[in-house]
Amino acid sequence: MNQDYIKPDSWSIIEEGFDADRVKSSESLFSLGNGAMGQRANFEEQYSGDTFQGSYIAGVYYPDKTRVGWWKNGYPEYFAKVLNAPNWIGINVEVNGEPLDLFKCKAVENYRRELNMKAGWLSRSFTATLQNGMVVQAEAKRFLSLDSDEVGAIQYQITPLNNDAEITFQPYLDSGIANEDTNWDDKFWDTFNVSHENHQAFIEAKTMKTDFHVCTFMESKVFVGDKPVADEPKIEVDNTYVSLSYQHQIKQNETFTIHKFGGYVVDRNHDKDHLVSAAKKVLKESTKKGFSKLLEEQKEAWAAIWSMSDITISGDIKAQQGIRFNIFQLNQTYLGRDSRLNIGPKGFTGEKYGGSTYWDTEAYCIPFYMATKDQNVARTLLEYRYNHLEKAIENAEKLGFKNGAALYPMVTMNGEECHNEWEITFEEIHRNGAIAFAIYNYYRYTGDYSYIPEKGLEVLIGIARFWHQRANFSTEKNKYVILGVTGPNEYENNVNNNWYTNYLAKWCINYAIENIGKVEEEYASDFKRIMEKVKLSTLELAEWKAVADNIYLPFSEKYNVFLQQDGFLDKELISVSDLDQSQRPINQNWSWDHILRSPYIKQADVLQGFYFFEDHFTDEELKRHFDFYEPFTVHESSLSPCVHSIQAAKLNRMEQAYTFYLRTSRLDLDDYNKEVHEGLHITSMAGTWMSIVEGFGGMRVKNDKLSFTPKIPKQWDAYSFKVNFRNQILKVEVCQTGAKFELEGKKELEILINNKSVTIAPNSLMTA
Ligand code: BGC
C-alpha cells in the first residue's frame, strides 16, 4: 500500500518530490491515452535510472511464438503482445554540453508532476542542479489530442537560474525500441525509411509478421522568450533514429521553449504507401493551430466527456479523486470510435495482458460505456465479437467441436485465441457466457432489440451450440455435467461442474432459444437469412433444451448453498481472516499447488453468477451465498472488490461496501497489489463505476424502467452521477437525507425509486 504518495486533489493526480524508486510506478499512474494511442509517463529528457519505456498504438500487436514446456494439441501458436511502439516524445536536453538527466543531477528540487484529469494534460516541473553547477528550472506539459487522435503535443521549457547557459533541445524519433516482455527476444519492428524535411521528421516501420505499417512523425518549433526562432536544426540520422538539434545561448532567467508535435499514422486508417503524406497533413493541421489552441480544444473535449460521465463525491476527497481517476483512464483507453478496437485490461499503460481483449469487456466495461456514452458505443463493442464469430467457430473446431459451435477466445487481438496456459485457454470457457450476457444486458438497458436479429442471434446460436456440445450426460448423476473447467476463480483449475459455468451454460441455451422464437415471429426476413446460414434443426434445438433443463448444479444441503464446484467441501475451510497475514497475497507467497488445494477464491465466482442473475435469487439466498463465499475470497483479481461492493450495498452492509469500494477505486493510486509499476488495471475501473451507480445508487433496469434504491456511505456528504438511458439523461444526487433525480430533455420518464413508480417531467427535479 502506498497511501500518502499521491496528494489528495479532486481533479488532479499530483506527485511532489523526486524519488528514483518511484519512477516506474509513476510512469503508470501518470499515463496518457486518447483511444488510438497511449504512453506511459516516461520523461521527455534522457533518464539513466530504472524506467519502463512504453508507447502503444491501439490494435498494433505482434504474435510472439508460444513458449511452453510441454506442447499440448490445440494450443494457440502465439501469444499476442502489445508492442512498445517507436518513441516520439523524446527531447534530449543539454545545458552547457551536459545532458539533463534527473538520475545524475546533483540535486532535484521542487519536483512536481500533475495529471490534470479535467483538461487531459500531464505536466512536470523541477529545479535541477547539474554536475557542472548550472541550476535550471524545467517545465514540461504534454497531452494526446482527443479531437485529432493521431497527434500529441509537448511544450518543454528550460530557464537557467544562476548564469547564462548554452541550451540544446534535441527532439528525436526512435524506432530502435524493444519490449520488456518477449518470448524469444525477437525483433518486433522493421524500420524501412527514416526521413526529415525542415523541422519535420518521419520514421516508417512495419511490425514483423503482422505487417502493420506505422509512420511515426514529429515537428518542432523553438522560442527564446516569446519569440519564435527559425534556426536550421542540426540533423542526426541512422537506421532507426532521427533527431533535430536546436542550440541557443540563453540568458540567466530567460526561457528557452520547444513545442514538439508528434504521433502516429497507421495503415488501419491510411494507405500504407502514403503514410508520410498522411503524417504531413496531420502536422500541418496541428502546427497551424499551435500548442495553445490544441490545448484549449483538449480542455473542451474533456469537458464534454466529463459533463456526461463525471461522478461527484463530496466529503471524501480521496474517494472523489479515485473515481475520477477511474473514469479518466477508461476514457483514455476506449472511446468507441472504431469497432476494430477494444479495451485491454492494462489499456495503454503497460505490456502485461498483451493489450488484448478479455471477458472483462462484456462483464465489466459495457455497463459503464452504455450509461455514459451514446448507446452506439456499447453496440460497437458487441459488434467486435460479432465480427469475430467465424474465428470463434474455427477456434472451437480446433478443439474438436463442430457444426458452428463457437468458443470465443479468452484472450484475443483479432478473434484468434492467443493465450496458452491450458487451464485458461481450454478451460476458462465461462467467457463465452459473458459474451451472450452482454447481448442481453445491452438489450435490457437500451431497449434496442434490432441488434439481435441483425447480428446478436448468430452469436447466441454459436455459443449455445458450444455449451450443448461441451456438456455430457452423466449416467451416475442422471444430469448433464460440464467437466474440466476453470471458473472465474482462477485459483481452481480443471474442476468439474463449476456452478457459475453450468448455470451460465443453461441460461445461454435458454436465452438463445427464446430469441430464436422471437426473431422467427417478429423478424421473418432476418430469421430466414440466419437459418439458411446456421442450418438449425428442431432435433438440435430439442437436444439443446435437454441440456439446459437437466444441467447439474452442485448444491450443499448442509450449508444450503450452491457449491462452487464438485468437491469444494472437501477442502479445509479456514477463512481468510484466519490466515497468517504474512502469507498474503497468496499468489506471491504460495506455490501453485498449495493455492489449488486451498479454499481461497481469487475473485467472485458463485457470486459473479449472483451478480449477473440477481433476479433469479432472493435477497436471503444472496446473503447466504455472500456469507459463505466472501470469507474465503482473497480478492487478488482487480475484478473482485467491485462485485462484492455492489452485493454488500444490496445487503445494506454499507461499511463493508465502502471498504470494498475504496479498494477498487484506489487500487492503483494506493498500489494495493504492489504491482502498479507494470501498468494500471483499466477494466476493473469500470467495476468501480458500477460500485457507485449499481452499488450505492442501486441502479437496475426492471421491466424497461430504470430503478434506484439510493444509499450512501456514512463517510460521504453526497454523491452524484448521470446516466444516459435510452437517449434521456438522468442526473441522480444522493445525500445523507435523501435523493434527487433530474431529467434533461423533452420527454418525461417513469422510474422506480425504492420500488415505487414515479414519473419525472423533463427539466425538473424530483426529490425522494
Ligand atoms: C482475472 C481474469 C481477468 C484477467 C484480465 C485475471 O487476473 O482472473 O478474470 O480476465 O485478469 O483482467
mmCIF file of N, CA and C in Angstrom, residues 323-404:
data_model
loop_
_atom_site.group_PDB
_atom_site.id
_atom_site.type_symbol
_atom_site.label_atom_id
_atom_site.label_comp_id
_atom_site.label_asym_id
_atom_site.label_seq_id
_atom_site.Cartn_x
_atom_site.Cartn_y
_atom_site.Cartn_z
ATOM 1 N N ILE A 323 -12.503 7.949 -7.979
ATOM 2 C CA ILE A 323 -13.488 7.660 -9.034
ATOM 3 C C ILE A 323 -13.164 8.433 -10.299
ATOM 4 N N ARG A 324 -12.695 9.685 -10.141
ATOM 5 C CA ARG A 324 -12.362 10.442 -11.369
ATOM 6 C C ARG A 324 -11.177 9.796 -12.093
ATOM 7 N N PHE A 325 -10.227 9.303 -11.332
ATOM 8 C CA PHE A 325 -9.077 8.637 -11.959
ATOM 9 C C PHE A 325 -9.557 7.447 -12.804
ATOM 10 N N ASN A 326 -10.502 6.695 -12.248
ATOM 11 C CA ASN A 326 -11.033 5.535 -12.970
ATOM 12 C C ASN A 326 -11.774 5.948 -14.250
ATOM 13 N N ILE A 327 -12.599 6.965 -14.116
ATOM 14 C CA ILE A 327 -13.382 7.407 -15.286
ATOM 15 C C ILE A 327 -12.437 7.996 -16.346
ATOM 16 N N PHE A 328 -11.456 8.734 -15.884
ATOM 17 C CA PHE A 328 -10.480 9.340 -16.799
ATOM 18 C C PHE A 328 -9.730 8.254 -17.580
ATOM 19 N N GLN A 329 -9.253 7.267 -16.864
ATOM 20 C CA GLN A 329 -8.472 6.215 -17.532
ATOM 21 C C GLN A 329 -9.326 5.413 -18.518
ATOM 22 N N LEU A 330 -10.573 5.148 -18.160
ATOM 23 C CA LEU A 330 -11.438 4.412 -19.092
ATOM 24 C C LEU A 330 -11.605 5.197 -20.390
ATOM 25 N N ASN A 331 -11.789 6.503 -20.254
ATOM 26 C CA ASN A 331 -11.953 7.323 -21.454
ATOM 27 C C ASN A 331 -10.650 7.499 -22.222
ATOM 28 N N GLN A 332 -9.526 7.404 -21.533
ATOM 29 C CA GLN A 332 -8.249 7.476 -22.255
ATOM 30 C C GLN A 332 -8.035 6.201 -23.077
ATOM 31 N N THR A 333 -8.657 5.109 -22.611
ATOM 32 C CA THR A 333 -8.397 3.808 -23.229
ATOM 33 C C THR A 333 -9.315 3.526 -24.412
ATOM 34 N N TYR A 334 -10.581 3.854 -24.253
ATOM 35 C CA TYR A 334 -11.541 3.465 -25.289
ATOM 36 C C TYR A 334 -12.636 4.513 -25.414
ATOM 37 N N LEU A 335 -12.857 4.946 -26.644
ATOM 38 C CA LEU A 335 -13.891 5.969 -26.848
ATOM 39 C C LEU A 335 -14.993 5.485 -27.784
ATOM 40 N N GLY A 336 -14.863 4.250 -28.243
ATOM 41 C CA GLY A 336 -15.946 3.674 -29.047
ATOM 42 C C GLY A 336 -16.003 4.190 -30.468
ATOM 43 N N ARG A 337 -14.871 4.680 -30.994
ATOM 44 C CA ARG A 337 -14.917 5.233 -32.347
ATOM 45 C C ARG A 337 -14.650 4.184 -33.415
ATOM 46 N N ASP A 338 -14.098 3.029 -33.021
ATOM 47 C CA ASP A 338 -13.623 2.084 -34.028
ATOM 48 C C ASP A 338 -13.955 0.662 -33.576
ATOM 49 N N SER A 339 -14.787 -0.042 -34.359
ATOM 50 C CA SER A 339 -15.236 -1.367 -33.904
ATOM 51 C C SER A 339 -14.116 -2.410 -33.985
ATOM 52 N N ARG A 340 -12.959 -2.039 -34.550
ATOM 53 C CA ARG A 340 -11.848 -2.997 -34.587
ATOM 54 C C ARG A 340 -11.037 -2.969 -33.294
ATOM 55 N N LEU A 341 -11.335 -1.989 -32.448
ATOM 56 C CA LEU A 341 -10.565 -1.849 -31.216
ATOM 57 C C LEU A 341 -11.385 -2.284 -30.004
ATOM 58 N N ASN A 342 -10.691 -2.518 -28.916
ATOM 59 C CA ASN A 342 -11.378 -2.946 -27.705
ATOM 60 C C ASN A 342 -10.609 -2.429 -26.486
ATOM 61 N N ILE A 343 -10.903 -2.991 -25.327
ATOM 62 C CA ILE A 343 -10.366 -2.430 -24.081
ATOM 63 C C ILE A 343 -9.441 -3.455 -23.439
ATOM 64 N N GLY A 344 -8.156 -3.227 -23.500
ATOM 65 C CA GLY A 344 -7.196 -4.159 -22.876
ATOM 66 C C GLY A 344 -7.181 -3.941 -21.371
ATOM 67 N N PRO A 345 -7.004 -5.016 -20.594
ATOM 68 C CA PRO A 345 -7.008 -4.847 -19.133
ATOM 69 C C PRO A 345 -5.971 -3.849 -18.614
ATOM 70 N N LYS A 346 -4.906 -3.609 -19.382
ATOM 71 C CA LYS A 346 -3.934 -2.601 -18.942
ATOM 72 C C LYS A 346 -3.968 -1.373 -19.854
ATOM 73 N N GLY A 347 -4.914 -1.327 -20.769
ATOM 74 C CA GLY A 347 -5.028 -0.174 -21.654
ATOM 75 C C GLY A 347 -3.695 0.146 -22.302
ATOM 76 N N PHE A 348 -3.320 1.415 -22.259
ATOM 77 C CA PHE A 348 -2.045 1.847 -22.862
ATOM 78 C C PHE A 348 -1.010 2.114 -21.780
ATOM 79 N N THR A 349 -1.045 1.329 -20.701
ATOM 80 C CA THR A 349 -0.190 1.701 -19.572
ATOM 81 C C THR A 349 0.886 0.667 -19.261
ATOM 82 N N GLY A 350 0.922 -0.417 -20.001
ATOM 83 C CA GLY A 350 1.936 -1.436 -19.739
ATOM 84 C C GLY A 350 1.785 -2.576 -20.727
ATOM 85 N N GLU A 351 2.679 -3.542 -20.655
ATOM 86 C CA GLU A 351 2.667 -4.637 -21.633
ATOM 87 C C GLU A 351 1.873 -5.844 -21.162
ATOM 88 N N LYS A 352 1.681 -5.965 -19.842
ATOM 89 C CA LYS A 352 1.044 -7.181 -19.320
ATOM 90 C C LYS A 352 -0.363 -7.333 -19.906
ATOM 91 N N TYR A 353 -0.793 -8.542 -20.043
ATOM 92 C CA TYR A 353 -2.092 -8.886 -20.648
ATOM 93 C C TYR A 353 -2.102 -8.597 -22.141
ATOM 94 N N GLY A 354 -0.899 -8.265 -22.679
ATOM 95 C CA GLY A 354 -0.788 -8.177 -24.127
ATOM 96 C C GLY A 354 -1.671 -7.146 -24.806
ATOM 97 N N GLY A 355 -2.347 -6.289 -24.061
ATOM 98 C CA GLY A 355 -3.220 -5.294 -24.696
ATOM 99 C C GLY A 355 -4.445 -5.938 -25.329
ATOM 100 N N SER A 356 -4.688 -7.193 -24.974
ATOM 101 C CA SER A 356 -5.736 -7.952 -25.668
ATOM 102 C C SER A 356 -7.112 -7.775 -25.013
ATOM 103 N N THR A 357 -8.099 -8.358 -25.662
ATOM 104 C CA THR A 357 -9.471 -8.294 -25.167
ATOM 105 C C THR A 357 -9.785 -9.536 -24.336
ATOM 106 N N TYR A 358 -10.377 -9.328 -23.181
ATOM 107 C CA TYR A 358 -10.773 -10.410 -22.279
ATOM 108 C C TYR A 358 -12.287 -10.323 -22.048
ATOM 109 N N TRP A 359 -12.812 -11.264 -21.268
ATOM 110 C CA TRP A 359 -14.240 -11.195 -20.917
ATOM 111 C C TRP A 359 -14.539 -9.939 -20.090
ATOM 112 N N ASP A 360 -13.497 -9.290 -19.605
ATOM 113 C CA ASP A 360 -13.649 -8.071 -18.827
ATOM 114 C C ASP A 360 -14.546 -7.057 -19.548
ATOM 115 N N THR A 361 -14.380 -6.992 -20.876
ATOM 116 C CA THR A 361 -15.143 -6.001 -21.647
ATOM 117 C C THR A 361 -16.638 -6.234 -21.463
ATOM 118 N N GLU A 362 -17.063 -7.481 -21.669
ATOM 119 C CA GLU A 362 -18.502 -7.760 -21.626
ATOM 120 C C GLU A 362 -19.031 -7.761 -20.190
ATOM 121 N N ALA A 363 -18.217 -8.314 -19.265
ATOM 122 C CA ALA A 363 -18.742 -8.466 -17.904
ATOM 123 C C ALA A 363 -18.654 -7.177 -17.097
ATOM 124 N N TYR A 364 -17.674 -6.351 -17.409
ATOM 125 C CA TYR A 364 -17.429 -5.178 -16.547
ATOM 126 C C TYR A 364 -17.531 -3.838 -17.257
ATOM 127 N N CYS A 365 -17.057 -3.776 -18.504
ATOM 128 C CA CYS A 365 -16.946 -2.445 -19.131
ATOM 129 C C CYS A 365 -18.225 -1.978 -19.807
ATOM 130 N N ILE A 366 -18.969 -2.901 -20.390
ATOM 131 C CA ILE A 366 -20.128 -2.476 -21.175
ATOM 132 C C ILE A 366 -21.110 -1.614 -20.365
ATOM 133 N N PRO A 367 -21.417 -1.959 -19.113
ATOM 134 C CA PRO A 367 -22.366 -1.097 -18.381
ATOM 135 C C PRO A 367 -21.905 0.364 -18.290
ATOM 136 N N PHE A 368 -20.602 0.563 -18.084
ATOM 137 C CA PHE A 368 -20.087 1.939 -17.998
ATOM 138 C C PHE A 368 -20.283 2.673 -19.322
ATOM 139 N N TYR A 369 -19.869 2.030 -20.410
ATOM 140 C CA TYR A 369 -19.967 2.713 -21.701
ATOM 141 C C TYR A 369 -21.419 2.911 -22.119
ATOM 142 N N MET A 370 -22.269 1.959 -21.739
ATOM 143 C CA MET A 370 -23.684 2.048 -22.106
ATOM 144 C C MET A 370 -24.331 3.263 -21.467
ATOM 145 N N ALA A 371 -23.952 3.528 -20.207
ATOM 146 C CA ALA A 371 -24.655 4.575 -19.459
ATOM 147 C C ALA A 371 -24.016 5.952 -19.611
ATOM 148 N N THR A 372 -22.736 6.000 -20.024
ATOM 149 C CA THR A 372 -22.091 7.323 -20.057
ATOM 150 C C THR A 372 -21.812 7.806 -21.474
ATOM 151 N N LYS A 373 -22.169 7.012 -22.458
ATOM 152 C CA LYS A 373 -21.962 7.436 -23.847
ATOM 153 C C LYS A 373 -23.222 7.129 -24.639
ATOM 154 N N ASP A 374 -23.160 7.508 -25.887
ATOM 155 C CA ASP A 374 -24.230 7.154 -26.792
ATOM 156 C C ASP A 374 -24.319 5.623 -26.857
ATOM 157 N N GLN A 375 -25.512 5.069 -26.991
ATOM 158 C CA GLN A 375 -25.630 3.606 -26.932
ATOM 159 C C GLN A 375 -24.902 2.890 -28.076
ATOM 160 N N ASN A 376 -24.579 3.643 -29.135
ATOM 161 C CA ASN A 376 -23.825 3.023 -30.238
ATOM 162 C C ASN A 376 -22.462 2.528 -29.801
ATOM 163 N N VAL A 377 -21.911 3.141 -28.749
ATOM 164 C CA VAL A 377 -20.598 2.717 -28.300
ATOM 165 C C VAL A 377 -20.674 1.284 -27.773
ATOM 166 N N ALA A 378 -21.709 0.995 -26.981
ATOM 167 C CA ALA A 378 -21.860 -0.372 -26.469
ATOM 168 C C ALA A 378 -22.150 -1.324 -27.631
ATOM 169 N N ARG A 379 -22.921 -0.859 -28.581
ATOM 170 C CA ARG A 379 -23.229 -1.705 -29.734
ATOM 171 C C ARG A 379 -21.952 -2.014 -30.522
ATOM 172 N N THR A 380 -21.098 -1.018 -30.625
ATOM 173 C CA THR A 380 -19.817 -1.222 -31.302
ATOM 174 C C THR A 380 -18.996 -2.289 -30.591
ATOM 175 N N LEU A 381 -19.048 -2.275 -29.269
ATOM 176 C CA LEU A 381 -18.315 -3.310 -28.521
ATOM 177 C C LEU A 381 -18.906 -4.692 -28.776
ATOM 178 N N LEU A 382 -20.243 -4.765 -28.893
ATOM 179 C CA LEU A 382 -20.856 -6.064 -29.202
ATOM 180 C C LEU A 382 -20.448 -6.511 -30.610
ATOM 181 N N GLU A 383 -20.404 -5.550 -31.522
ATOM 182 C CA GLU A 383 -20.067 -5.899 -32.915
ATOM 183 C C GLU A 383 -18.665 -6.476 -33.047
ATOM 184 N N TYR A 384 -17.798 -6.031 -32.165
ATOM 185 C CA TYR A 384 -16.427 -6.561 -32.167
ATOM 186 C C TYR A 384 -16.494 -8.096 -32.106
ATOM 187 N N ARG A 385 -17.364 -8.611 -31.234
ATOM 188 C CA ARG A 385 -17.466 -10.076 -31.118
ATOM 189 C C ARG A 385 -18.207 -10.675 -32.317
ATOM 190 N N TYR A 386 -19.214 -9.956 -32.817
ATOM 191 C CA TYR A 386 -19.909 -10.482 -33.995
ATOM 192 C C TYR A 386 -18.900 -10.644 -35.135
ATOM 193 N N ASN A 387 -18.043 -9.622 -35.293
ATOM 194 C CA ASN A 387 -17.056 -9.668 -36.370
ATOM 195 C C ASN A 387 -16.046 -10.803 -36.182
ATOM 196 N N HIS A 388 -15.957 -11.325 -34.969
ATOM 197 C CA HIS A 388 -15.020 -12.422 -34.711
ATOM 198 C C HIS A 388 -15.717 -13.786 -34.644
ATOM 199 N N LEU A 389 -16.992 -13.828 -35.023
ATOM 200 C CA LEU A 389 -17.726 -15.095 -34.878
ATOM 201 C C LEU A 389 -17.088 -16.237 -35.680
ATOM 202 N N GLU A 390 -16.709 -15.938 -36.932
ATOM 203 C CA GLU A 390 -16.102 -17.010 -37.754
ATOM 204 C C GLU A 390 -14.858 -17.576 -37.068
ATOM 205 N N LYS A 391 -14.073 -16.664 -36.503
ATOM 206 C CA LYS A 391 -12.832 -17.089 -35.834
ATOM 207 C C LYS A 391 -13.168 -17.914 -34.579
ATOM 208 N N ALA A 392 -14.253 -17.545 -33.899
ATOM 209 C CA ALA A 392 -14.643 -18.295 -32.694
ATOM 210 C C ALA A 392 -15.101 -19.703 -33.091
ATOM 211 N N ILE A 393 -15.730 -19.811 -34.259
ATOM 212 C CA ILE A 393 -16.142 -21.138 -34.741
ATOM 213 C C ILE A 393 -14.899 -21.963 -35.103
ATOM 214 N N GLU A 394 -13.953 -21.302 -35.769
ATOM 215 C CA GLU A 394 -12.686 -22.015 -36.101
ATOM 216 C C GLU A 394 -11.955 -22.440 -34.827
ATOM 217 N N ASN A 395 -11.986 -21.570 -33.851
ATOM 218 C CA ASN A 395 -11.315 -21.862 -32.585
ATOM 219 C C ASN A 395 -11.925 -23.111 -31.945
ATOM 220 N N ALA A 396 -13.258 -23.188 -31.976
ATOM 221 C CA ALA A 396 -13.931 -24.357 -31.407
ATOM 222 C C ALA A 396 -13.605 -25.606 -32.232
ATOM 223 N N GLU A 397 -13.538 -25.431 -33.565
ATOM 224 C CA GLU A 397 -13.229 -26.595 -34.427
ATOM 225 C C GLU A 397 -11.859 -27.171 -34.095
ATOM 226 N N LYS A 398 -10.915 -26.261 -33.821
ATOM 227 C CA LYS A 398 -9.558 -26.734 -33.489
ATOM 228 C C LYS A 398 -9.584 -27.624 -32.250
ATOM 229 N N LEU A 399 -10.577 -27.385 -31.387
ATOM 230 C CA LEU A 399 -10.653 -28.172 -30.152
ATOM 231 C C LEU A 399 -11.599 -29.366 -30.296
ATOM 232 N N GLY A 400 -12.116 -29.580 -31.519
ATOM 233 C CA GLY A 400 -12.930 -30.766 -31.767
ATOM 234 C C GLY A 400 -14.433 -30.513 -31.760
ATOM 235 N N PHE A 401 -14.876 -29.299 -31.605
ATOM 236 C CA PHE A 401 -16.314 -29.018 -31.675
ATOM 237 C C PHE A 401 -16.694 -28.853 -33.141
ATOM 238 N N LYS A 402 -18.000 -28.918 -33.421
ATOM 239 C CA LYS A 402 -18.376 -28.915 -34.836
ATOM 240 C C LYS A 402 -19.687 -28.167 -35.060
ATOM 241 N N ASN A 403 -20.093 -28.150 -36.305
ATOM 242 C CA ASN A 403 -21.449 -27.684 -36.636
ATOM 243 C C ASN A 403 -21.712 -26.244 -36.159
ATOM 244 N N GLY A 404 -20.709 -25.400 -36.298
ATOM 245 C CA GLY A 404 -20.941 -23.986 -35.972
ATOM 246 C C GLY A 404 -20.880 -23.636 -34.501
#
